[in-house]
Short mmCIF file of C-alpha atoms (C1' of nucleotides) in Angstrom, two decimals:
data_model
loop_
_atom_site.label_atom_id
_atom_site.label_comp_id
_atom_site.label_asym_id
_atom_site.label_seq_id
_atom_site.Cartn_x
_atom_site.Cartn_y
_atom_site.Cartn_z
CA UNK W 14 -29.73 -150.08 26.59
CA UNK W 15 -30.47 -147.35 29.63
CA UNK W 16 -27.25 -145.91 30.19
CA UNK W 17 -27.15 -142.35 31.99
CA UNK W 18 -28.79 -140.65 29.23
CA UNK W 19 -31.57 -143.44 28.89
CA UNK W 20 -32.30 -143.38 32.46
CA UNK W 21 -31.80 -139.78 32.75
CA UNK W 22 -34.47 -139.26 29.92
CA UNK W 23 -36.89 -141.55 32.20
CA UNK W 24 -36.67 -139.32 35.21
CA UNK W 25 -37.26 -136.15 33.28
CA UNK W 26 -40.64 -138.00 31.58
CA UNK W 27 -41.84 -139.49 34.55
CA UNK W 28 -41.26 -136.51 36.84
CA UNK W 29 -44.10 -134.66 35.83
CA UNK W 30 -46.35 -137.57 35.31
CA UNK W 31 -45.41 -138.69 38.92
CA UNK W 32 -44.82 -135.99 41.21
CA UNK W 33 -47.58 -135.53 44.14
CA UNK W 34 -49.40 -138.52 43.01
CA UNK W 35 -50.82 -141.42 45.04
CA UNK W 36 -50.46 -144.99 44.74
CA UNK W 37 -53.94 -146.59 45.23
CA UNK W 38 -52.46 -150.00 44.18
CA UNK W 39 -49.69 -152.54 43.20
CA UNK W 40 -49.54 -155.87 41.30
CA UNK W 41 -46.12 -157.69 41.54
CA UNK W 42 -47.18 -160.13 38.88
CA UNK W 43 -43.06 -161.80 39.15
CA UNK W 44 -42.07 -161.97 42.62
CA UNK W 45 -38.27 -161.85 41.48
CA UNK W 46 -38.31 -158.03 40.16
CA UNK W 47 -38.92 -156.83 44.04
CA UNK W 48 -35.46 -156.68 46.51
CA UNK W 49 -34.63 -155.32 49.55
CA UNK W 50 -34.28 -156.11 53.26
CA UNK W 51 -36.93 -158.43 54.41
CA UNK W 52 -39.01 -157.50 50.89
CA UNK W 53 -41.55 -159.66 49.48
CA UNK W 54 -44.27 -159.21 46.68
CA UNK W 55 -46.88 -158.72 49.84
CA UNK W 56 -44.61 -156.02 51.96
CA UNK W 57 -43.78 -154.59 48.60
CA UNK W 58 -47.65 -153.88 47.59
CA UNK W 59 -48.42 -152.70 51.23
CA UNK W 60 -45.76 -150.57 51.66
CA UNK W 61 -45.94 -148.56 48.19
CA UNK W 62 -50.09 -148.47 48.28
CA UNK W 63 -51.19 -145.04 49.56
CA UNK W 64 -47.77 -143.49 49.26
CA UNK W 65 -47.09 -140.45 47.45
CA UNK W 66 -44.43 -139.85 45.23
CA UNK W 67 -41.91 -136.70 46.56
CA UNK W 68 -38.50 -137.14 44.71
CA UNK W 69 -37.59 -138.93 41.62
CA UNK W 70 -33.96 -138.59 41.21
CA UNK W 71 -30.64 -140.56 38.97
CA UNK W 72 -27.41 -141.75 40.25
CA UNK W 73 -25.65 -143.64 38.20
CA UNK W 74 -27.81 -146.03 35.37
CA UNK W 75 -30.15 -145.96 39.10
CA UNK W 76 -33.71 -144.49 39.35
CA UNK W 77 -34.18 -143.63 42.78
CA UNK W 78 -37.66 -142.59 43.62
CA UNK W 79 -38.83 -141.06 47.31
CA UNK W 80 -42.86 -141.49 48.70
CA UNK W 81 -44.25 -140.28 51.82
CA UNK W 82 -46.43 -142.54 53.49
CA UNK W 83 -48.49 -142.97 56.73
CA UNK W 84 -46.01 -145.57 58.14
CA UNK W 85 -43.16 -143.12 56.93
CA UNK W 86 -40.77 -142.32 54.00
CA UNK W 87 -40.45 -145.37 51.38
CA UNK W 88 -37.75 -145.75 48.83
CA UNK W 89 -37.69 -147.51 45.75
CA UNK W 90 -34.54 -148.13 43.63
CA UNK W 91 -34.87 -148.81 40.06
CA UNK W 92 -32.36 -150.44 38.13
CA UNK W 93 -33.33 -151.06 34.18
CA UNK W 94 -30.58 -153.18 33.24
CA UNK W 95 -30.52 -154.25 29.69
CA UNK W 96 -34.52 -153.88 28.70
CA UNK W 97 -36.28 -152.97 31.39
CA UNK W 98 -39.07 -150.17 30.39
CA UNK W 99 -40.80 -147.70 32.99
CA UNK W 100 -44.21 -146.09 31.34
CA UNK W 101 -46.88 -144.02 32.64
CA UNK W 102 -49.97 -145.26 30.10
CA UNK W 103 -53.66 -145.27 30.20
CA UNK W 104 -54.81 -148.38 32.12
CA UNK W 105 -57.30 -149.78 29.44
CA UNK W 106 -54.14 -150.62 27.35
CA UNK W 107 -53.18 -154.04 26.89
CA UNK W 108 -50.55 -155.36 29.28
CA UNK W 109 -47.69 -156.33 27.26
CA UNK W 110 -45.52 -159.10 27.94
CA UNK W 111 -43.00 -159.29 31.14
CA UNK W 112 -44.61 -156.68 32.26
CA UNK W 113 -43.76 -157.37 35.96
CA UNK W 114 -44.83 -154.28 38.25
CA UNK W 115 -48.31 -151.82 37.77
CA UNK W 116 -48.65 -148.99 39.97
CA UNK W 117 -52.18 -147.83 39.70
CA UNK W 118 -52.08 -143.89 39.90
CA UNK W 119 -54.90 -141.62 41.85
CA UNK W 120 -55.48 -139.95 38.86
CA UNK W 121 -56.81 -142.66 36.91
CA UNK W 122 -53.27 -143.42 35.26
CA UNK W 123 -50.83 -146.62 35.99
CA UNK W 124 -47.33 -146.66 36.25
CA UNK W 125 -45.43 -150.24 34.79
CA UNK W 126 -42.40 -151.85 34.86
CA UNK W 127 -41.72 -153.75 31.49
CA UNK W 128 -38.49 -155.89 31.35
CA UNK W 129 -38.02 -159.50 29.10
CA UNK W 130 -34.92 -160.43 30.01
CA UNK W 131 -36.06 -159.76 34.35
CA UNK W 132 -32.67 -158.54 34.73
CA UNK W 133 -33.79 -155.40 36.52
CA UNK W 134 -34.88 -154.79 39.83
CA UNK W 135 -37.16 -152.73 42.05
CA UNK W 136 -35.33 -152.09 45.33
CA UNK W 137 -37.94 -151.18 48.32
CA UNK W 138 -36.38 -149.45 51.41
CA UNK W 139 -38.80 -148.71 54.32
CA UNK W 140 -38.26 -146.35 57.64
CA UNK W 141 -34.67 -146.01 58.70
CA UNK W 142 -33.12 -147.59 55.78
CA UNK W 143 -34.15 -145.14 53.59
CA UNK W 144 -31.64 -142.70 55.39
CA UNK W 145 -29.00 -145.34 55.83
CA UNK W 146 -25.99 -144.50 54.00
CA UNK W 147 -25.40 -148.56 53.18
CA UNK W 148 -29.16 -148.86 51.99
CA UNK W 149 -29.85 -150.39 48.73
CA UNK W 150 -28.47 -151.84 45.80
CA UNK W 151 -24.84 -152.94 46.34
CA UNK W 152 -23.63 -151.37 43.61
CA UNK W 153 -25.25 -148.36 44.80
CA UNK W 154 -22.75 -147.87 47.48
CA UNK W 155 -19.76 -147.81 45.84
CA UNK W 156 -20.91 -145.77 42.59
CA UNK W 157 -18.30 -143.56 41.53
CA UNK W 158 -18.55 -139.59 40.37
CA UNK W 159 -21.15 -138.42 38.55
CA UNK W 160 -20.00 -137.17 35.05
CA UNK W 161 -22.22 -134.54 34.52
CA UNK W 162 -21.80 -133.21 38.29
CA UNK W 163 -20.83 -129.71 38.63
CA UNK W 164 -17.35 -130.84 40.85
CA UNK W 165 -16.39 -133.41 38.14
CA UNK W 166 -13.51 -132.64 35.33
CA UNK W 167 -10.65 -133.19 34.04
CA UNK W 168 -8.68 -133.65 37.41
CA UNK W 169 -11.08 -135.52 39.12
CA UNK W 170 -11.38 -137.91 36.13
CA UNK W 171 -6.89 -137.69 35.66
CA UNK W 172 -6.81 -138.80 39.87
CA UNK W 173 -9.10 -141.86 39.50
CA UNK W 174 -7.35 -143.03 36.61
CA UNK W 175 -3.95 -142.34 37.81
CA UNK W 176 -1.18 -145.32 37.88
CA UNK W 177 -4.22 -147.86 36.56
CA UNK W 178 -3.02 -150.38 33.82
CA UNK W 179 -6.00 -151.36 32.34
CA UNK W 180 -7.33 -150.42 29.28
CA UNK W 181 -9.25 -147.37 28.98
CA UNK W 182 -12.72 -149.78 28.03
CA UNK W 183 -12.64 -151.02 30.83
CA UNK W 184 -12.18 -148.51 32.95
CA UNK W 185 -15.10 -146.16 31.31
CA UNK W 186 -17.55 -149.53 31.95
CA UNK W 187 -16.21 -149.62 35.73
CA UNK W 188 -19.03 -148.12 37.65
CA UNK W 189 -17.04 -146.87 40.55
CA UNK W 190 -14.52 -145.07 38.59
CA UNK W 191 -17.25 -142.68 37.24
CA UNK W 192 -20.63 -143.56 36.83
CA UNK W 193 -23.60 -144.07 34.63
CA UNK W 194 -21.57 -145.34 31.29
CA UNK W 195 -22.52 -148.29 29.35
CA UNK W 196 -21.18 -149.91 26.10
CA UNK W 197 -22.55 -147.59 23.79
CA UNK W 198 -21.40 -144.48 25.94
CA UNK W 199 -17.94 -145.93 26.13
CA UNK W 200 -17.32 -146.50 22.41
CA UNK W 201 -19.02 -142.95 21.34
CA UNK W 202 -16.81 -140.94 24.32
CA UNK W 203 -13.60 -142.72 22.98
CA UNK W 204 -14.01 -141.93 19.51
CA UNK W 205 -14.89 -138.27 19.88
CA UNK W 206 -11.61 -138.44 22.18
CA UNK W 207 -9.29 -139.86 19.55
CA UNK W 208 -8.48 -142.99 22.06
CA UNK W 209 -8.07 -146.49 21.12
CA UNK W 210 -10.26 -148.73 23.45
CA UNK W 211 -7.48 -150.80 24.11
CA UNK W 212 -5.13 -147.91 25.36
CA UNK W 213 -3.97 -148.24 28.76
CA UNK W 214 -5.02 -145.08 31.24
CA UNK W 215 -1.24 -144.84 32.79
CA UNK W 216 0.55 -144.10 28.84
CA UNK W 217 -2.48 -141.28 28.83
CA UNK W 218 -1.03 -137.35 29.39
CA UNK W 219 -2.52 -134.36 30.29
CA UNK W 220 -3.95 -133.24 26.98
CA UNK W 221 -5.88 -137.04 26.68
CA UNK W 222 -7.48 -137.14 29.83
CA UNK W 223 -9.14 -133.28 29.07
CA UNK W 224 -9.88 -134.85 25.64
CA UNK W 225 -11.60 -137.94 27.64
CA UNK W 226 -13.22 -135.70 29.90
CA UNK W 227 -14.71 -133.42 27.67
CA UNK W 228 -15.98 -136.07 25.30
CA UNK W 229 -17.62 -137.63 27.52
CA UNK W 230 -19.72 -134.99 29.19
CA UNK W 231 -20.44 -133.75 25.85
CA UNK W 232 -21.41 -137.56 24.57
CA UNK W 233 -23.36 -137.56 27.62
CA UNK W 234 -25.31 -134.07 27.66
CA UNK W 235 -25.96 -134.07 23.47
CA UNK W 236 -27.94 -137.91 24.18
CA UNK W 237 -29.70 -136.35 27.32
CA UNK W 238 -30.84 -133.71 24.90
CA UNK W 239 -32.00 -136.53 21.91
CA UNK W 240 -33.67 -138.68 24.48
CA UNK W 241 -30.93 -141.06 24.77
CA UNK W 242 -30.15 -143.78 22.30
CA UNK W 243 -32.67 -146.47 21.14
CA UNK W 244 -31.33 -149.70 19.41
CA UNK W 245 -34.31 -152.21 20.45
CA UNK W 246 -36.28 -151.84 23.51
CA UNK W 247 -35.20 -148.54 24.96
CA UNK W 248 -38.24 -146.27 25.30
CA UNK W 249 -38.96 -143.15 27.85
CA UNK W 250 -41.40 -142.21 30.70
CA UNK W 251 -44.12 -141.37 27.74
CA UNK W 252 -43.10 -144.53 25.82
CA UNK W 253 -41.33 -142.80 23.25
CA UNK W 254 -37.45 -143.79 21.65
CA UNK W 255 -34.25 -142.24 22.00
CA UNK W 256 -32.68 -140.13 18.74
CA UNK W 257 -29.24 -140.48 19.32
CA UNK W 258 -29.27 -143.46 17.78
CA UNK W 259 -28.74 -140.69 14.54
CA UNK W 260 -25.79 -139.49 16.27
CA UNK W 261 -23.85 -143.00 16.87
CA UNK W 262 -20.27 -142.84 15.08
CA UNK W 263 -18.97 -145.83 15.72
CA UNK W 264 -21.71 -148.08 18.17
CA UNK W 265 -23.14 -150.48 15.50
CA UNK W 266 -21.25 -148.84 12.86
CA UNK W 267 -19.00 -152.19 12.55
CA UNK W 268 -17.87 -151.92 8.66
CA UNK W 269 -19.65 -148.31 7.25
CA UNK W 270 -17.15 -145.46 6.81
CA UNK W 271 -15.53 -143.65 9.67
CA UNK W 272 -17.65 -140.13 9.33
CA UNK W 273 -13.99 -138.28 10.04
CA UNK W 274 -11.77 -140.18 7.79
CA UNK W 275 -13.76 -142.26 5.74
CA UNK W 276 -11.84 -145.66 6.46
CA UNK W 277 -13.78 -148.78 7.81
CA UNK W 278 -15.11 -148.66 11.86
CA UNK W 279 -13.89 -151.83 13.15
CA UNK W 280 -15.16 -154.44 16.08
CA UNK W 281 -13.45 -156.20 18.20
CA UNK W 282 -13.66 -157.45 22.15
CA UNK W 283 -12.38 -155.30 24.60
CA UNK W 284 -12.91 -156.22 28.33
CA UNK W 285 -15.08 -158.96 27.21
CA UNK W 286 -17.65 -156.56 25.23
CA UNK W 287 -18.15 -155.70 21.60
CA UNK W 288 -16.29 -152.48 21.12
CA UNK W 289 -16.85 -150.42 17.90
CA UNK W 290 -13.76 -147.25 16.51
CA UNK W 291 -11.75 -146.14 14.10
CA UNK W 292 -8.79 -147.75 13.74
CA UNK W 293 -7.18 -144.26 11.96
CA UNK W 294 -9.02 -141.48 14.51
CA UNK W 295 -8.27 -143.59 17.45
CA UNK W 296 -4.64 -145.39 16.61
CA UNK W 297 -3.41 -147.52 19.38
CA UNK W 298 0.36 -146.19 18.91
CA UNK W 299 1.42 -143.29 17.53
CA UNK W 300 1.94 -142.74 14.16
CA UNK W 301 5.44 -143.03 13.04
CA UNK W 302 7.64 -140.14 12.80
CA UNK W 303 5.93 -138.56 16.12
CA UNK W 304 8.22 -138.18 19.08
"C1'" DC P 18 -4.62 -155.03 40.61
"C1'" DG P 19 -6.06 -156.93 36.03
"C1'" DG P 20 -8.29 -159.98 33.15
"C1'" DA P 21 -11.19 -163.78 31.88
"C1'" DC P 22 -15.37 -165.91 32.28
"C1'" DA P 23 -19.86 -167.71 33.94
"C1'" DA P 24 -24.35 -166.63 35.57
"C1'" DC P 25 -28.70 -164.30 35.29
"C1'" DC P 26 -32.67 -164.12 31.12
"C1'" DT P 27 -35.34 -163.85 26.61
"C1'" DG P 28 -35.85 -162.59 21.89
"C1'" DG P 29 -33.79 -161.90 17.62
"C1'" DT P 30 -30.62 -163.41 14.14
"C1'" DT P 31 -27.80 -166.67 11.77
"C1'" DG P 32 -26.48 -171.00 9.90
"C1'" DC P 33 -27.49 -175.54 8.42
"C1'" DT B 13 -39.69 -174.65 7.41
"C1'" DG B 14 -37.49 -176.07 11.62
"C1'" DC B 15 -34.23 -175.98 14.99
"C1'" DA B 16 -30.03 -175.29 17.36
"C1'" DA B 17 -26.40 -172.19 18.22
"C1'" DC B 18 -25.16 -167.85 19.20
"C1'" DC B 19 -25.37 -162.97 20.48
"C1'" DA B 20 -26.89 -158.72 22.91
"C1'" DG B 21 -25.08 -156.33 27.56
"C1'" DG B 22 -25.33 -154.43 33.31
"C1'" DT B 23 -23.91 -156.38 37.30
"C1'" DT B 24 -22.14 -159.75 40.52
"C1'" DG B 25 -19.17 -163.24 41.69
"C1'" DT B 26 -15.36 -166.50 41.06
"C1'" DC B 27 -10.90 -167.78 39.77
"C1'" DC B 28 -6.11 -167.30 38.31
#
DNA sequence: CGGACAACCTGGTTGC
DNA sequence: TGCAACCAGGTTGTCC
């Protein structure tokens, strides 16, 4: 599923294949993928057709993507969702299924938005809004830190989850407490942090929130650097899959041997998602005997 | 604030 | 072989 690494992964392989090129034209063959103030299919096509990609950048699990046009600057805000796909290909190849948007390129390639499940969106802001600090997606808005930003660590992460009761699944899945993690991301930061799912962030000290913090930038950067992760659908801007899926310790391990301590990786619910660790590396009290 | 759950969707898997 | 039930998960929204 595109979670920071995924979608990260798709800016890097699209930049190049996007950068300084024109849009000569648009299909919206499923008027539902297009949002945004006052956006249909037919202000959609008009708007992006001539316009020239400047900026692809990420925030969050969002692709945000800048064009200069005649009429002005236009924005459009990608959000991939569970298995939506975003591939530069050669135009003669066939048009898969639920494939929703086609870009056709000025150098004689085509841009498409792929998605089954039409979960994700393409989020068109035009003129002013683009500059608007309450443009967008909602969830946009109120995205918190990103992980992997230089001013982000261990205190930053230790202030936003300061006094909070809720379990520490949760709370990685929240988008405005930091942003960009998904289920798999979640489960893979806790175990390399030795943290139950279930543990509440207030019983957390010091040394645990450095051990959350530094697990997950690391879970984060090592997937960046494999592609990202690739159960089903997930592919990149050149259409091909994520390695980390060699790396996973505990995502989809449900029942193989722990690769620290060799006992069972369990699964079980936690904030109403299927959450996969190591009953042993990540115990939920401590041990008896410890203080 | 925290937690539970439904809704949005389709394809794949499982169970009978 | 067929078919129904269920599951996958990012986000939003509702309710207690």
């Amino acid at each position: 599923m595109p979670e920071l690494p995924e979608v990260e992964t798709v800016r890097l392989t699209l930049t190049p294949q996007l950068l300084g090129r024109t849009v000569r034209a648009v299909s919206v063959l499923h008027p539902d993928v297009v949002a945004g103030p006052g956006v249909t299919p037919e202000t959609f096509r008009e708007r992006l057709t001539g316009a020239t990609f400047t900026a692809l950048r990420r925030r969050g699990k969002y692709l945000v993507m800048t064009l200069r046009a005649p009429e002005g600057p236009v924005r459009m805000i990608l959000h991939l969702r569970m298995t939506g796909r975003l591939t530069v290909v050669d135009p003669r190849e066939e048009v898969p299924k639920h494939t929703h948007l086609r870009f056709a390129l000025d150098d004689g390639r085509e841009l498409r938005f792929t998605d089954p499940r039409r979960f994700g969106r393409a989020h068109l802001l035009c003129g002013a809004a683009v500059s608007a600090a309450d443009g967008g997606p909602k969830g946009l808005g109120t995205l918190g830190p990103e992980p992997l930003g230089r001013g982000f660590g261990k205190k930053e992460l230790g202030e936003r989850l300061a006094g909070r009761k809720a379990r520490l699944k949760t709370l990685l899945l929240d988008q405005t407490i930091v942003a960009g993690v998904g289920n798999i991301y979640a489960d893979e930061t806790l175990f390399r942090a030795g943290l139950h799912p279930a543990r509440r962030a207030c019983d957390l000290d010091d040394a645990d929130v450095g051990r959350l913090c530094r697990s997950l930038r690391s879970v984060l950067r090592q997937a960046i650097g494999q592609g990202g992760t690739t159960i089903r659908d997930y592919v990149d801007g050149r259409g091909r899959r994520g390695e980390f899926v060699l790396s996973l310790r505990v995502y989809g391990r449900e029942g193989e041997p722990c690769v620290e301590c060799g006992g069972p990786v369990e699964r079980a619910v936690v904030a109403g998602r299927s959450t996969h660790f190591c009953p042993r590396c990540q115990p939920l009290k401590a041990p008896d005997g410890a203080l």
